Amino acid sequence: MEVIERRHGAGGRLMEEFLRKYLFPELPDDEEGVGIKDADDSAAIGDTAFTIDGYTVHPYIFPGGDIGKLAISGTINDLLALGAIPQALLIGMIIEEGFPIDDIRRIAKSLGSTARESNVRIKGGDTKVVPKGQVDKIFITSSGIGYRDPRLDENFKQVGRNFKWLLDSNIRPGDKIILTGYIGDHGISLISARGDLNFEIDVKSDVAPLIDVYNAALEVGGIVSIKDPTRGGLAEALNEWSIKSGYGIEISEEAIPIRESVMSACEFLGLDPLELGNEGKFIIAVHKDYAEDVLQAIRKTRNGKYAEIIGEVTDKHKFVVMKTTIGGKRIVDRPTGDPLPRIC
Amino acid sequence: MEVIERRHGAGGRLMEEFLRKYLFPELPDDEEGVGIKDADDSAAIGDTAFTIDGYTVHPYIFPGGDIGKLAISGTINDLLALGAIPQALLIGMIIEEGFPIDDIRRIAKSLGSTARESNVRIKGGDTKVVPKGQVDKIFITSSGIGYRDPRLDENFKQVGRNFKWLLDSNIRPGDKIILTGYIGDHGISLISARGDLNFEIDVKSDVAPLIDVYNAALEVGGIVSIKDPTRGGLAEALNEWSIKSGYGIEISEEAIPIRESVMSACEFLGLDPLELGNEGKFIIAVHKDYAEDVLQAIRKTRNGKYAEIIGEVTDKHKFVVMKTTIGGKRIVDRPTGDPLPRIC
């Protein structure tokens, strides 16, 4: 009997193959707006964008946040990544019988304060409690809707391309790629919280709603596309840009912001930091004439202080290629599986 | 240590108390549109309605449907119940490692065909696979958005009241209450599928998207409010109307459509059929001048053939009171817990 494997849900190539093979043929045609076949961060009809994401993070409270902050941040960032201003959120919780009330209060506080911080309302929800042993403590699925940012009209004029949303397929040769800060913090902080490291490490998850970074970028303009490199990390996100646009991407390893402690932990665990999920980072493709100004504006925000230009789009090939610190070049593949299950 | 109990997620009074105590104080203020404090079937801002619901039904394939049909039907019905025409759906799946691929295909087919049947698109989704033992097979959370039905303007003129949506609080003394068919089929079919009955019973779940019933009602007009009596059943839904409007409701036991086999099963199990969840029924409050015409129109639809007028709204008291078949009267209370966990 063929069964679902863990890697089918890992946000990489296998998940996409699985969806194409089993789900798409059964779904109604989807020709208008942004839909399931675009597989972007959010979907859209007319000027309304909407998104859904499930969160199964283990442990549900971790250094730097909890499942509540993660769910709200992830949903807000998915809407922003399409160019939509988040308006309202809905929260579906599935809770195991016996779950501590104090932890629910903490998660509720977190849901509320993270939404408030981004000026987004939580408009409704659903709670299911299932018997002991039928879910591992708490899973949250959140959904959000947003309206198209009116600044996109002027923005795409600056870019000189006739787009409606900040889609993955928008990137073109010459566009610069900004990464808004350190990668890998979220993944490594979770491994550490699970007790899977033999040494002490002082890294917190980067989980955050990125309204400040988004607004700083759009105020300058010239923005081509935005993605949040969550599951599958930078490697997956860059490859999605490349595949959907048909162009290659060249990045420089030296330019990628990564903490020494995260790098050491990755070496110890045999993990590629490019494949680790992030929960408070964007990669932003910017028209080259605006890249430096956008970078400086982002660096003035709380969540974008360590932003860097890490590379650019090219028509010389159709891959993601990284110039390594030792002077070589390597192809950055899509992650096939999930190096760390349940990090989001 | 205080912990979450199964009854906290049961869709009745305890769940509401739990939400009011622990969640509401932490959430951003919610003054515009229809929101979490209204606790209606969907939320709304401007002319856009949206809803989220988690589905943990066990078994995930049951007589008359599966978790895919249930998720799409439930989301569509929640939007219709507010007076919104469903536009697009998003599906979040959390799947246990080792889940059979054939069952995913069946569920995908079900998601697709149920959406297509109601002319609604599935625009996106999210899939997480978790290690064995961390979720019981498959949970689905679905979210939907819809636009306000333009027929509501004329409809509320017919009612003679200045409302925007088909809210629970809309009902007034004299309004007639239509139940669109047999109650209890879904709950009993699941108990039977679980092997918890000692006898054979030929009852299928009523799970269905109720576009036909909704359209038939709105075409006639005079509609005051619509609810879908899912978790907590008819007892919970009628009490929500009563509490939110401040009026009483009188129903007649004799008028309530219920199959003999479902009644026998309830008697055998000691369950109150009024508290059983339904997944293909509406209760509809209609201005008395339109009630008979709405009833006849609904009876012409596939999902509303067995509709009946079961009672009316009153200002003589503030309870839900049922005239029993033996001539007495009893108060119908809100269910406190969940007579059947994981039926939806």
XYZ file of C-alpha atoms in Angstrom:
688
model
C 0.000 0.000 0.000
C 1.309 3.436 -0.948
C 1.324 5.752 2.037
C 2.037 9.395 2.849
C 5.591 9.956 3.992
C 6.883 12.727 6.193
C 8.710 14.351 3.297
C 5.413 14.766 1.411
C 4.565 17.627 3.736
C 7.945 19.284 3.746
C 7.344 22.255 1.477
C 9.759 21.119 -1.213
C 9.728 19.305 -4.512
C 8.101 16.146 -3.165
C 5.171 18.047 -1.762
C 4.638 19.796 -5.063
C 4.787 16.499 -6.955
C 2.334 14.985 -4.536
C -0.108 17.873 -4.943
C 0.179 17.849 -8.741
C -0.388 14.123 -8.927
C -3.207 13.602 -6.461
C -4.919 16.877 -5.699
C -4.894 19.121 -8.777
C -6.728 16.730 -11.116
C -9.640 16.680 -8.658
C -9.990 20.396 -8.151
C -12.257 22.751 -10.090
C -10.537 24.769 -12.783
C -8.772 27.759 -11.462
C -8.174 30.337 -14.112
C -9.031 33.644 -12.509
C -6.845 35.527 -10.064
C -4.055 33.835 -8.118
C -4.830 30.233 -7.287
C -3.685 26.802 -6.336
C -1.741 26.317 -9.560
C 0.311 29.453 -8.900
C 1.256 28.003 -5.499
C 2.241 31.480 -4.323
C 2.236 32.582 -0.673
C -1.415 33.652 -0.886
C -4.307 33.262 -3.325
C -6.400 36.130 -4.692
C -9.626 36.966 -6.459
C -10.204 40.528 -7.580
C -8.401 42.793 -5.119
C -8.806 40.396 -2.192
C -5.991 38.070 -1.158
C -6.348 35.202 1.262
C -4.197 32.492 2.725
C -4.300 29.487 5.055
C -1.531 27.722 6.962
C -1.356 24.922 9.483
C 1.016 25.098 12.451
C 2.141 21.951 14.251
C 5.335 23.333 15.811
C 6.951 21.230 18.521
C 7.495 22.393 21.225
C 4.578 24.816 21.087
C 6.456 27.263 23.302
C 10.037 27.911 22.147
C 12.780 30.529 22.591
C 11.477 33.726 21.015
C 7.824 32.773 20.668
C 5.078 30.209 20.657
C 2.572 28.631 18.262
C 0.248 31.656 18.633
C 2.851 34.211 17.565
C 3.965 31.847 14.807
C 0.450 31.430 13.374
C -0.331 35.156 13.293
C 3.117 36.112 11.942
C 3.030 33.445 9.248
C -0.409 34.459 8.027
C 0.413 38.178 7.977
C 3.696 37.531 6.141
C 2.002 35.358 3.506
C -0.446 38.169 2.713
C 2.285 40.833 2.607
C 4.380 38.629 0.312
C 1.659 38.899 -2.338
C 1.272 42.660 -1.854
C -1.886 42.601 0.295
C -2.449 44.612 3.472
C -3.725 42.160 6.102
C -7.259 42.984 7.269
C -8.589 40.142 9.339
C -7.589 36.750 10.655
C -9.422 33.593 11.650
C -7.955 31.013 14.021
C -8.808 27.294 14.056
C -7.456 25.384 17.062
C -7.384 21.637 17.575
C -6.471 20.904 21.188
C -5.751 17.656 23.006
C -7.854 16.901 26.047
C -5.731 17.590 29.138
C -3.888 20.559 27.634
C -2.946 23.059 30.382
C -5.262 26.075 30.652
C -2.288 28.295 31.531
C -0.681 27.487 28.205
C -3.890 28.302 26.320
C -3.939 31.672 28.066
C -0.364 32.304 27.032
C -1.090 31.326 23.437
C -4.247 33.486 23.398
C -2.232 36.452 24.694
C 0.311 35.845 21.983
C -2.324 35.627 19.242
C -3.817 38.895 20.473
C -0.632 40.892 20.935
C 0.907 39.799 17.622
C -2.268 40.734 15.731
C -2.555 44.061 17.559
C 1.081 44.900 16.835
C 0.318 44.642 13.110
C -3.043 46.400 13.404
C -4.922 43.323 12.192
C -8.114 42.039 13.782
C -8.873 38.454 14.750
C -12.458 38.176 13.570
C -13.401 34.624 14.376
C -12.299 31.119 15.051
C -13.116 27.526 15.742
C -12.036 25.250 18.588
C -12.093 21.481 18.590
C -10.997 19.382 21.562
C -10.079 15.788 20.725
C -9.569 12.866 23.122
C -6.126 12.300 24.622
C -3.590 10.809 22.208
C -5.397 11.907 19.039
C -3.423 15.100 18.484
C -0.021 16.064 19.900
C -1.069 18.863 22.304
C -2.147 21.697 19.997
C -2.296 22.431 16.276
C -3.430 25.794 14.939
C -4.584 26.585 11.424
C -4.925 30.259 10.654
C -6.436 32.012 7.709
C -6.223 35.655 6.738
C -7.624 38.055 4.216
C -6.070 41.243 2.927
C -6.718 43.902 0.314
C -4.371 44.766 -2.524
C -1.935 47.481 -1.489
C -2.854 50.595 -3.538
C 0.867 51.486 -3.667
C 1.403 48.563 -6.049
C 0.154 50.619 -9.037
C 2.900 53.229 -8.663
C 5.382 50.511 -7.634
C 4.942 48.500 -10.826
C 5.226 51.693 -12.893
C 8.646 52.213 -11.277
C 9.536 48.622 -12.111
C 8.336 49.181 -15.661
C 6.340 45.950 -15.795
C 2.611 45.432 -15.971
C 1.905 43.228 -12.935
C -0.956 43.128 -10.446
C 0.549 41.242 -7.495
C 4.071 40.532 -6.183
C 4.092 37.061 -7.742
C 7.010 34.627 -7.787
C 6.964 34.669 -11.582
C 7.643 38.455 -11.721
C 11.451 38.337 -11.459
C 13.619 39.275 -14.453
C 17.363 39.334 -15.211
C 19.128 42.190 -13.436
C 16.759 42.328 -10.440
C 18.634 42.424 -7.145
C 17.768 40.089 -4.275
C 17.589 41.378 -0.726
C 17.511 39.005 2.250
C 16.165 40.882 5.266
C 18.398 39.341 7.964
C 19.988 36.256 9.572
C 18.857 32.855 8.315
C 18.369 29.653 10.293
C 17.582 31.143 13.718
C 14.108 29.611 13.892
C 15.133 26.074 12.969
C 18.147 25.989 15.257
C 16.258 27.509 18.212
C 13.705 24.701 17.921
C 16.311 21.962 17.770
C 17.880 23.487 20.819
C 14.516 23.702 22.642
C 13.971 20.003 21.899
C 17.226 19.188 23.652
C 18.778 17.759 20.491
C 22.032 19.692 20.796
C 24.835 18.577 23.079
C 25.946 22.134 23.683
C 24.413 25.401 24.843
C 23.284 27.802 22.155
C 21.764 31.214 22.643
C 19.619 31.597 19.540
C 16.005 32.722 19.525
C 13.463 32.133 16.790
C 13.117 35.084 14.424
C 9.316 34.720 14.343
C 7.759 38.135 13.667
C 5.139 39.839 11.516
C 7.052 41.853 8.923
C 4.762 44.855 8.406
C 7.635 47.250 9.154
C 9.951 45.693 6.567
C 7.176 45.501 3.983
C 6.142 49.129 4.430
C 9.738 50.358 4.274
C 10.213 48.541 0.958
C 6.951 49.713 -0.601
C 7.551 53.313 0.469
C 10.699 53.332 -1.674
C 9.183 51.286 -4.517
C 10.674 49.298 -7.370
C 9.644 46.041 -5.653
C 9.293 43.076 -8.035
C 8.438 40.119 -5.772
C 8.472 39.127 -2.106
C 8.687 35.627 -0.603
C 8.978 34.338 2.938
C 11.540 31.539 3.110
C 9.755 29.334 5.659
C 9.646 25.538 5.094
C 12.480 24.555 2.787
C 14.307 27.780 3.656
C 16.196 30.034 1.293
C 16.996 27.102 -1.014
C 13.340 26.345 -1.684
C 12.245 29.984 -1.981
C 14.976 30.917 -4.475
C 14.251 27.830 -6.565
C 10.542 28.676 -6.680
C 11.413 32.112 -8.060
C 13.700 30.549 -10.636
C 11.285 27.837 -11.768
C 8.241 30.108 -11.981
C 10.071 32.905 -13.819
C 12.213 30.693 -16.047
C 15.386 32.609 -15.087
C 18.450 31.741 -13.043
C 19.586 33.269 -9.761
C 23.140 33.896 -8.607
C 23.822 34.448 -4.937
C 26.996 34.976 -2.968
C 27.529 32.828 0.128
C 29.606 35.577 1.691
C 26.714 38.034 1.546
C 24.202 35.788 3.338
C 23.706 36.916 6.934
C 24.105 33.947 9.273
C 25.102 33.867 12.936
C 28.284 31.987 13.801
C 26.413 29.963 16.418
C 23.807 28.900 13.859
C 26.537 27.953 11.397
C 28.305 25.845 14.050
C 25.072 24.113 15.011
C 24.389 23.329 11.337
C 27.877 21.881 10.899
C 27.461 19.787 14.043
C 24.079 18.464 12.874
C 24.966 18.086 9.213
C 22.243 20.532 8.167
C 22.393 23.006 5.292
C 21.458 26.445 6.678
C 19.983 27.333 3.282
C 17.337 24.649 3.868
C 16.318 25.747 7.377
C 12.933 27.421 7.770
C 12.747 31.077 8.808
C 9.696 32.739 10.311
C 10.647 36.416 10.317
C 12.476 36.959 7.032
C 11.608 38.044 3.530
C 13.545 37.744 0.345
C 12.703 40.698 -1.841
C 13.436 41.038 -5.546
C 13.934 44.713 -6.415
C 14.517 46.508 -9.699
C 18.250 47.264 -9.759
C 17.739 51.047 -9.813
C 15.931 50.890 -6.470
C 17.873 48.120 -4.721
C 20.285 50.244 -2.703
C 17.560 52.631 -1.488
C 15.264 49.769 -0.544
C 18.131 48.088 1.343
C 18.857 51.245 3.343
C 15.161 51.754 4.151
C 14.771 48.151 5.330
C 17.855 48.416 7.542
C 16.121 51.195 9.482
C 13.311 48.828 10.578
C 13.314 46.656 13.689
C 12.991 43.417 11.732
C 15.307 44.339 8.862
C 18.427 45.686 10.588
C 20.707 43.017 9.119
C 19.385 43.043 5.567
C 21.841 42.415 2.710
C 21.786 42.254 -1.064
C 22.685 38.600 -1.604
C 22.538 38.257 -5.369
C 20.645 38.864 -8.571
C 18.538 37.333 -11.292
C 20.310 36.199 -14.460
C 19.463 34.895 -17.923
C 22.759 33.008 -18.220
C 21.263 29.796 -16.840
C 18.080 28.522 -15.194
C 19.401 27.406 -11.827
C 20.091 28.817 -8.414
C 23.870 29.081 -8.259
C 25.885 30.111 -5.202
C 29.410 31.540 -5.324
C 30.963 29.925 -2.252
C 33.275 31.640 0.244
C 36.165 29.544 -1.026
C 35.673 30.853 -4.562
C 33.835 27.960 -6.190
C 30.286 27.736 -7.468
C 27.601 25.241 -6.537
C 24.041 24.639 -7.608
C 21.554 25.148 -4.785
C 18.925 22.417 -5.213
C 15.401 22.321 -3.870
C 15.297 20.409 -0.595
C 13.697 17.025 -1.271
C 12.525 16.278 2.235
C 12.213 17.949 5.578
C 15.462 18.165 7.541
C 13.469 19.146 10.633
C 9.863 18.002 10.986
C 7.359 20.170 12.862
C 9.332 23.389 12.965
C 6.245 25.309 11.852
C -3.351 22.109 37.193
C -6.419 23.259 35.254
C -6.648 21.514 31.914
C -8.771 21.598 28.780
C -11.567 19.065 28.872
C -13.277 17.438 25.949
C -16.491 19.379 26.580
C -14.605 22.679 26.123
C -14.614 22.061 22.396
C -18.174 20.869 22.112
C -19.882 23.858 20.553
C -22.108 24.544 23.548
C -22.211 26.723 26.626
C -18.908 25.499 28.063
C -17.025 26.356 24.912
C -18.490 29.843 24.911
C -17.581 30.338 28.574
C -14.088 29.119 27.861
C -13.645 31.516 24.943
C -15.057 34.462 26.883
C -12.813 33.791 29.854
C -9.506 33.024 28.216
C -9.490 34.233 24.637
C -11.602 37.385 24.310
C -9.647 39.489 26.819
C -6.510 38.937 24.763
C -7.920 39.784 21.377
C -7.853 43.165 19.658
C -11.097 45.123 19.856
C -13.559 44.066 17.307
C -16.146 46.699 16.681
C -16.620 46.795 12.935
C -18.556 44.273 10.915
C -19.373 40.805 12.229
C -16.677 39.449 14.513
C -15.633 37.081 17.219
C -17.966 38.581 19.803
C -20.964 37.984 17.546
C -19.956 34.309 17.373
C -22.122 33.905 14.282
C -21.523 31.248 11.607
C -19.162 33.547 9.694
C -17.381 36.859 10.287
C -17.528 39.862 7.959
C -15.896 43.150 7.125
C -17.528 45.415 4.576
C -19.347 43.176 2.096
C -16.904 40.268 2.500
C -17.708 37.339 4.782
C -15.237 34.691 5.839
C -15.194 31.630 8.020
C -12.899 28.887 9.312
C -13.679 25.435 10.696
C -11.648 22.468 11.818
C -12.720 18.920 10.958
C -11.513 15.955 13.009
C -14.285 13.523 12.119
C -13.726 9.868 13.026
C -13.894 7.740 10.938
C -12.777 10.028 8.110
C -14.827 8.005 5.621
C -18.397 7.366 6.775
C -21.780 6.421 5.276
C -22.798 9.301 3.017
C -19.480 11.108 2.835
C -15.981 11.729 4.087
C -13.916 14.442 5.744
C -13.423 16.199 2.376
C -17.121 16.532 1.611
C -17.718 17.525 5.234
C -15.112 20.311 5.173
C -16.349 21.873 1.923
C -20.034 21.553 2.868
C -19.491 23.001 6.333
C -17.588 26.007 5.024
C -20.100 26.735 2.266
C -23.021 26.419 4.704
C -21.385 28.767 7.232
C -21.049 31.460 4.550
C -24.611 30.978 3.280
C -25.925 31.159 6.853
C -24.690 34.769 7.068
C -26.090 35.666 3.632
C -22.837 35.457 1.664
C -22.398 33.748 -1.702
C -19.308 31.499 -1.379
C -16.491 32.543 -3.719
C -13.363 30.667 -2.814
C -12.076 28.088 -0.367
C -8.711 27.246 1.164
C -7.891 23.820 2.578
C -5.355 23.116 5.331
C -4.559 19.431 5.852
C -2.596 17.857 8.689
C -1.852 14.254 7.819
C -0.257 11.442 9.812
C 2.777 9.778 8.292
C 1.679 6.415 6.886
C -1.761 7.615 5.761
C -2.901 5.643 2.676
C -2.429 7.469 -0.640
C -5.670 5.934 -1.950
C -7.618 7.608 0.838
C -6.008 10.977 0.083
C -7.094 10.585 -3.525
C -10.628 9.824 -2.424
C -10.667 12.841 -0.112
C -9.194 15.071 -2.840
C -11.888 13.900 -5.258
C -14.507 14.675 -2.644
C -13.104 18.151 -1.974
C -13.137 18.857 -5.699
C -16.563 17.498 -6.561
C -18.315 19.109 -3.584
C -16.791 22.499 -4.425
C -17.637 22.144 -8.114
C -21.231 21.164 -7.315
C -21.640 24.506 -5.530
C -19.699 26.452 -8.162
C -17.020 27.463 -5.654
C -13.300 27.373 -6.371
C -10.598 25.885 -4.156
C -7.909 28.547 -4.464
C -5.139 27.300 -2.240
C -4.085 25.173 0.644
C -1.438 23.941 2.977
C -0.304 20.410 3.785
C 1.621 19.316 6.859
C 2.694 15.728 7.463
C 3.469 14.889 11.086
C 5.232 11.820 12.478
C 3.178 8.714 13.282
C 1.118 8.994 16.455
C 1.048 12.803 16.527
C -2.302 13.208 14.825
C -5.090 10.666 14.412
C -4.873 10.047 10.624
C -6.115 13.321 9.092
C -7.520 16.644 10.256
C -8.693 19.294 7.810
C -9.253 22.965 8.512
C -11.031 24.854 5.780
C -11.596 28.519 5.300
C -13.875 30.296 2.870
C -14.720 33.758 1.689
C -17.962 34.988 0.201
C -19.564 38.231 -0.928
C -22.774 39.646 0.488
C -25.773 38.393 -1.470
C -27.207 41.438 -3.300
C -30.698 39.962 -2.822
C -30.433 40.784 0.903
C -31.380 44.440 0.278
C -34.780 43.544 -1.165
C -35.117 40.684 1.318
C -34.752 42.911 4.378
C -37.216 45.406 2.863
C -39.729 42.532 2.719
C -38.942 41.710 6.347
C -39.375 45.389 7.221
C -36.178 45.528 9.287
C -32.960 47.371 8.644
C -30.342 44.579 8.745
C -27.202 43.923 6.726
C -26.565 40.208 7.313
C -28.652 37.187 8.363
C -27.440 37.426 11.964
C -28.600 35.304 14.884
C -29.767 38.438 16.675
C -32.225 39.335 13.867
C -35.176 37.204 15.014
C -38.338 38.854 16.373
C -41.644 37.638 17.858
C -43.928 36.161 15.236
C -41.140 34.923 12.926
C -41.681 31.333 11.827
C -38.929 28.724 12.078
C -38.325 26.293 9.245
C -36.164 23.193 9.715
C -35.053 21.949 6.295
C -35.260 18.187 6.941
C -34.516 15.203 9.192
C -32.308 15.766 12.215
C -29.715 13.445 13.712
C -28.749 11.486 10.592
C -25.106 12.620 10.671
C -24.484 11.813 14.325
C -26.172 8.420 14.223
C -24.482 7.397 10.962
C -21.096 8.061 12.596
C -21.903 6.080 15.723
C -22.993 3.259 13.476
C -19.797 3.518 11.367
C -17.737 3.307 14.565
C -19.422 0.001 15.410
C -20.957 1.400 18.604
C -24.454 0.109 17.871
C -25.485 -3.471 18.573
C -27.953 -3.453 15.722
C -27.976 -2.677 12.006
C -29.081 0.777 11.002
C -29.404 2.125 7.508
C -28.811 5.850 8.028
C -26.452 7.985 5.979
C -24.945 11.293 6.999
C -26.870 14.283 5.640
C -23.623 16.105 4.784
C -24.264 18.454 1.831
C -23.648 21.999 0.670
C -27.014 23.776 0.882
C -26.808 26.218 -2.037
C -30.092 24.887 -3.457
C -31.999 25.386 -0.205
C -30.463 28.817 0.341
C -31.286 30.029 -3.170
C -34.849 28.735 -2.970
C -35.379 30.672 0.276
C -33.785 33.918 -0.953
C -35.727 33.810 -4.216
C -38.963 34.006 -2.207
C -37.619 36.461 0.375
C -38.731 37.474 3.841
C -35.744 35.631 5.342
C -34.716 36.872 8.810
C -31.859 34.577 9.855
C -30.258 31.257 8.899
C -28.242 28.896 11.086
C -26.724 25.484 10.518
C -27.349 23.244 13.524
C -24.018 21.393 13.548
C -22.233 20.787 16.881
C -24.760 20.993 19.703
C -27.558 20.316 17.207
C -30.949 21.982 17.084
C -30.856 22.587 20.870
C -27.708 24.725 20.664
C -28.721 26.591 17.493
C -32.185 27.561 18.789
C -30.709 28.702 22.099
C -28.161 30.897 20.299
C -31.006 32.598 18.439
C -32.893 33.105 21.684
C -29.937 34.435 23.681
C -28.667 36.792 20.984
C -32.102 38.199 20.158
C -33.440 38.308 23.710
C -36.656 36.523 22.681
C -38.082 33.078 23.358
C -38.727 30.292 20.863
C -41.564 27.775 20.910
C -41.245 24.601 18.893
C -43.461 21.583 18.496
C -41.864 18.156 18.923
C -44.440 16.672 16.573
C -43.354 18.936 13.737
C -39.646 18.056 13.911
C -38.677 15.691 11.081
C -36.789 12.706 12.496
C -36.425 9.206 11.098
C -37.801 6.364 13.199
C -34.474 4.543 13.003
C -32.629 7.614 14.301
C -35.145 7.997 17.127
C -34.710 4.326 18.107
C -30.928 4.630 18.058
C -31.130 7.746 20.257
C -33.370 5.950 22.729
C -31.015 2.962 22.788
C -27.990 5.198 23.403
C -29.681 7.650 25.751
C -29.003 10.565 23.409
C -31.250 13.564 22.816
C -31.740 13.910 19.045
C -32.043 17.687 19.503
C -28.399 17.722 20.585
C -27.032 15.687 17.671
C -24.998 17.537 15.057
C -26.331 17.846 11.513
C -24.205 18.639 8.461
C -26.805 19.249 5.756
C -29.576 21.180 7.487
C -30.497 24.796 8.029
C -32.908 26.342 10.438
C -34.377 29.419 8.818
C -36.296 32.184 10.568
C -38.781 33.736 8.151
C -41.172 36.664 8.444
C -44.594 35.068 9.028
C -46.080 36.497 5.804
C -43.486 34.622 3.740
C -43.125 31.408 5.764
C -45.504 29.190 3.827
C -44.118 30.253 0.420
C -40.539 29.765 1.587
C -41.436 26.317 2.929
C -42.980 25.266 -0.389
C -39.982 26.568 -2.344
C -37.515 24.741 -0.102
C -39.465 21.489 -0.429
C -38.827 21.585 -4.179
C -35.039 21.371 -3.658
C -33.001 18.197 -3.388
C -31.723 18.985 0.106
C -34.951 20.460 1.463
C -37.616 17.906 0.504
C -38.592 17.170 4.110
C -38.641 20.744 5.404
C -41.206 21.679 8.060
C -42.257 24.751 10.016
C -41.351 23.651 13.535
C -42.229 26.713 15.613
C -41.989 30.447 16.064
C -40.356 33.259 17.973
C -42.236 34.643 20.984
C -41.975 37.516 23.469
C -43.821 35.565 26.185
C -40.560 34.226 27.665
C -36.848 34.082 26.913
C -36.302 30.338 26.600
C -36.510 27.621 24.005
C -39.653 25.703 24.909
C -40.840 22.525 23.215
C -44.426 21.305 23.197
C -43.954 17.544 23.530
C -45.882 14.894 21.622
C -47.622 13.853 24.848
C -48.965 17.377 25.341
C -46.553 18.761 27.942
C -43.946 21.486 27.626
C -40.251 21.312 28.376
C -37.392 23.779 28.274
C -34.745 22.847 25.699
C -31.404 23.697 27.315
C -28.079 24.312 25.629
C -26.012 21.125 25.569
C -23.253 21.467 28.170
C -20.842 18.983 26.692
C -20.393 16.887 23.617
C -22.533 13.756 23.515
C -20.436 12.488 20.603
C -16.834 13.649 20.228
C -15.296 13.989 16.761
C -18.468 13.887 14.700
C -17.250 16.896 12.724
